[in-house]
Every structure is written in C-alpha cells, then in structure tokens.
Amino acid sequence: MISMLQIAGLVKESIVDGPGFRFVVFTQGCKHHCPGCHNPHTHSFEGGTSVSVDSLLEQILKNPLLDGITLSGGEPFEQAGVCAELAAKVHASGLNVMTYTGYTVEVIQNSSREGWRSLLGETDILVDGRFELDKKNLLLKFKGSENQRIIDVKKTLRDERVVLAEI
Ligand code: SF4
C-alpha cells in the first residue's frame, strides 16, 4: 500500500527550522488553534495536498547537502503513523529528524494513539508545546514561545526524564 501524507507545503532547503541544512515538511491539519499561530492555513483537515512518502524521500535524498528533515505543521502527530514511516526511512539514509508538535512530550509518552510512540521514537529533536502568544519571544532559536522546549528525545527516553537538546 502506498503511504500518503497530507501536507500544507515543503521548504526544500532551510537553515531556520532546526540545526544545519534541512528539508521541511509542513503537515496539514492541526487541532491546537494557538492564538497568534503563523500558519493558520495548516489548521484545516480538508486542505493541503496529498503526497506519497516515497516521493518525499526521493526529493530528500536528491540533496546531498541536507543534515536532516523537519516535520512541522500543522500538527505532525495527527498523521503520526505516516510521519514515522517517513522518519524511519530518513534515518535509514543517515539523516536526522526534528519534529515540531503542539503536544507536550509527557502527553505523547502517555498516549496510546496510533503511531505516536513510533513517531517519538523516530524523532531526534522534539520541539514541544503549543505556541503561547503571551510567552512569544522573537529572540528564541528554533521556537516561538518561552514555554516550548527543544528536547533530546533519545536521552529523554533513556533517562526517563525530559533532557533538553544542546543546540
Ligand atoms: S500547534 Fe503550531 S500549527 Fe498548530 S495552531 Fe499551534 S502554532 Fe499553529
């Protein structure tokens, strides 16, 4: 079966969505509706374009300069299974995976929703938490508001406590 991901858009080369040179996938659909969200067009679950995991992978592997991919949104965890499949293939090719989510890592870890554990397990760096307008800070690197955390997922799972990434 061909795995399809509903996306709002792609940025094929970015230096602002995580460390290094990254291919960014903006997933379509988000339930969080954070006031002040920069990507309101990604909220609807009806919009966007459907693309296959394999066609995304082909585009990613075409660029030898990439350090990794960033799954952004929208909310990648609303399509966790397909995102996890893409992330696993990206890992197999030697690249890293950063995922943005409006959910906290604690909520994800305690959830039994399909694909959530897989996507977390295939994520190297997780930026978690909703965008909170009253905590907005334009000086923050790779995140929009003070409440959000940039998490080293491997160390967090290993140590059973939230470990922030050193980036
Ligand atoms: S989680 Fe992200 S995409 Fe969703 S409403 Fe909040 S800021 Fe916007």
Short mmCIF file of C-alpha atoms and ligand atoms in Angstrom, two decimals:
data_model
loop_
_atom_site.label_atom_id
_atom_site.label_comp_id
_atom_site.label_asym_id
_atom_site.label_seq_id
_atom_site.Cartn_x
_atom_site.Cartn_y
_atom_site.Cartn_z
CA MET A 1 0.00 0.00 0.00
CA ILE A 2 1.27 3.49 -0.82
CA SER A 3 1.54 5.68 2.28
CA MET A 4 0.24 9.18 1.70
CA LEU A 5 0.85 12.28 3.78
CA GLN A 6 -1.38 15.36 3.67
CA ILE A 7 0.90 18.40 3.52
CA ALA A 8 0.49 22.17 3.52
CA GLY A 9 3.84 22.70 1.85
CA LEU A 10 7.54 21.98 1.63
CA VAL A 11 10.69 24.03 2.07
CA LYS A 12 13.43 22.06 0.41
CA GLU A 13 16.36 23.91 1.95
CA SER A 14 16.09 25.72 5.28
CA ILE A 15 18.54 26.93 7.92
CA VAL A 16 15.87 28.31 10.29
CA ASP A 17 13.88 25.16 11.11
CA GLY A 18 16.50 23.31 13.13
CA PRO A 19 20.26 22.81 13.16
CA GLY A 20 22.10 22.58 9.86
CA PHE A 21 20.58 22.33 6.43
CA ARG A 22 17.09 20.86 6.46
CA PHE A 23 14.19 19.73 4.27
CA VAL A 24 10.98 20.90 5.94
CA VAL A 25 7.62 19.17 5.61
CA PHE A 26 4.64 21.23 6.78
CA THR A 27 1.87 18.77 7.54
CA GLN A 28 -1.77 19.74 7.04
CA GLY A 29 -4.23 19.68 9.94
CA CYS A 30 -3.93 20.98 13.49
CA LYS A 31 -6.41 20.95 16.36
CA HIS A 32 -4.49 23.28 18.68
CA HIS A 33 -5.60 26.64 17.17
CA CYS A 34 -3.00 28.59 19.14
CA PRO A 35 -3.84 32.32 19.11
CA GLY A 36 -1.20 34.09 17.01
CA CYS A 37 -0.27 30.97 15.03
CA HIS A 38 1.81 31.87 11.96
CA ASN A 39 0.38 29.05 9.85
CA PRO A 40 -3.43 29.21 10.19
CA HIS A 41 -3.85 27.79 6.66
CA THR A 42 -2.46 24.49 8.02
CA HIS A 43 -5.28 24.02 10.58
CA SER A 44 -7.97 22.56 8.32
CA PHE A 45 -8.01 18.79 7.89
CA GLU A 46 -9.67 19.27 4.49
CA GLY A 47 -6.96 21.34 2.80
CA GLY A 48 -3.46 20.71 1.57
CA THR A 49 -2.00 18.29 -0.94
CA SER A 50 -1.56 14.56 -0.72
CA VAL A 51 1.98 13.27 -1.35
CA SER A 52 3.47 9.82 -1.03
CA VAL A 53 6.21 9.04 1.48
CA ASP A 54 8.33 7.65 -1.34
CA SER A 55 8.11 10.81 -3.43
CA LEU A 56 9.11 12.89 -0.41
CA LEU A 57 12.01 10.55 0.27
CA GLU A 58 13.14 10.79 -3.34
CA GLN A 59 13.21 14.59 -3.11
CA ILE A 60 15.08 14.45 0.21
CA LEU A 61 17.73 12.01 -1.00
CA LYS A 62 18.34 14.10 -4.12
CA ASN A 63 20.05 16.75 -2.00
CA PRO A 64 23.43 15.58 -0.65
CA LEU A 65 23.83 18.75 1.44
CA LEU A 66 20.97 18.01 3.86
CA ASP A 67 21.60 17.24 7.54
CA GLY A 68 18.05 16.13 8.13
CA ILE A 69 14.36 16.79 7.83
CA THR A 70 12.00 18.81 9.99
CA LEU A 71 8.38 17.76 10.41
CA SER A 72 6.37 20.87 11.16
CA GLY A 73 2.80 21.93 10.86
CA GLY A 74 0.14 21.80 11.22
CA GLU A 75 0.49 19.03 13.75
CA PRO A 76 2.68 16.09 12.63
CA PHE A 77 1.27 13.88 15.41
CA GLU A 78 -2.19 13.98 13.74
CA GLN A 79 -0.57 11.89 10.97
CA ALA A 80 1.90 10.16 13.25
CA GLY A 81 1.99 6.78 11.51
CA VAL A 82 2.88 8.15 8.08
CA CYS A 83 5.30 10.70 9.57
CA ALA A 84 7.00 7.88 11.49
CA GLU A 85 7.35 5.86 8.30
CA LEU A 86 8.98 8.80 6.52
CA ALA A 87 11.21 9.49 9.55
CA ALA A 88 12.35 5.85 9.69
CA LYS A 89 13.33 5.93 6.01
CA VAL A 90 15.13 9.23 6.51
CA HIS A 91 17.04 7.73 9.46
CA ALA A 92 17.96 4.71 7.37
CA SER A 93 19.60 7.07 4.89
CA GLY A 94 21.75 8.61 7.65
CA LEU A 95 19.88 11.89 8.14
CA ASN A 96 18.35 13.18 11.37
CA VAL A 97 14.75 14.09 12.20
CA MET A 98 13.37 17.06 14.09
CA THR A 99 9.64 17.24 14.86
CA TYR A 100 7.52 20.17 15.99
CA THR A 101 4.39 19.43 18.00
CA GLY A 102 1.78 21.35 19.95
CA TYR A 103 1.51 18.39 22.36
CA THR A 104 3.95 18.06 25.24
CA VAL A 105 6.36 15.14 25.33
CA GLU A 106 4.64 13.89 28.50
CA VAL A 107 1.26 13.75 26.72
CA ILE A 108 2.85 11.92 23.79
CA GLN A 109 4.62 9.40 26.02
CA ASN A 110 1.43 8.62 27.94
CA SER A 111 -0.73 8.31 24.85
CA SER A 112 -1.81 5.11 23.18
CA ARG A 113 -2.78 6.91 19.96
CA GLU A 114 -1.72 5.04 16.87
CA GLY A 115 1.78 5.87 15.70
CA TRP A 116 2.58 8.32 18.49
CA ARG A 117 5.26 6.17 20.14
CA SER A 118 6.71 5.35 16.71
CA LEU A 119 6.99 8.98 15.67
CA LEU A 120 8.52 9.93 19.01
CA GLY A 121 10.99 7.05 18.65
CA GLU A 122 11.94 8.22 15.14
CA THR A 123 12.47 11.81 16.29
CA ASP A 124 15.92 13.03 17.36
CA ILE A 125 14.87 16.51 18.44
CA LEU A 126 11.34 17.35 19.51
CA VAL A 127 10.13 20.94 19.90
CA ASP A 128 7.09 20.53 22.10
CA GLY A 129 4.19 22.60 23.37
CA ARG A 130 1.66 24.97 21.89
CA PHE A 131 2.65 28.43 20.72
CA GLU A 132 1.66 30.77 23.57
CA LEU A 133 1.28 34.37 22.45
CA ASP A 134 1.94 35.87 25.91
CA LYS A 135 5.23 33.95 26.02
CA LYS A 136 6.26 34.88 22.47
CA ASN A 137 9.93 35.82 22.12
CA LEU A 138 11.43 36.63 18.73
CA LEU A 139 14.96 36.06 20.02
CA LEU A 140 14.43 32.35 20.69
CA LYS A 141 16.24 29.94 18.40
CA PHE A 142 14.05 27.36 16.61
CA LYS A 143 10.95 28.06 18.73
CA GLY A 144 8.32 30.75 19.04
CA SER A 145 7.42 31.00 22.72
CA GLU A 146 9.22 30.54 26.05
CA ASN A 147 7.10 27.55 27.14
CA GLN A 148 8.25 25.40 24.22
CA ARG A 149 11.16 23.02 24.84
CA ILE A 150 13.80 21.69 22.46
CA ILE A 151 14.15 18.11 23.62
CA ASP A 152 16.78 15.45 23.04
CA VAL A 153 14.42 12.52 22.57
CA LYS A 154 16.95 9.67 22.83
CA LYS A 155 18.31 10.94 26.15
CA THR A 156 14.79 11.68 27.40
CA LEU A 157 13.66 8.12 26.70
CA ARG A 158 16.87 6.65 28.12
CA ASP A 159 16.91 8.72 31.33
CA GLU A 160 13.10 8.73 31.81
CA ARG A 161 13.14 12.49 32.35
CA VAL A 162 12.99 15.41 29.94
CA VAL A 163 16.50 16.22 28.68
CA LEU A 164 16.88 19.40 26.66
CA ALA A 165 18.92 19.29 23.47
CA GLU A 166 22.16 21.21 23.33
CA ILE A 167 21.73 23.15 20.10
S1 SF4 B 1 0.41 23.83 17.13
FE1 SF4 B 1 1.56 25.03 15.64
S2 SF4 B 1 0.35 24.93 13.71
FE2 SF4 B 1 -0.97 24.26 15.39
S3 SF4 B 1 -2.08 26.13 15.98
FE3 SF4 B 1 -0.30 25.94 17.35
S4 SF4 B 1 1.32 27.15 16.38
FE4 SF4 B 1 -0.26 26.76 14.83
#
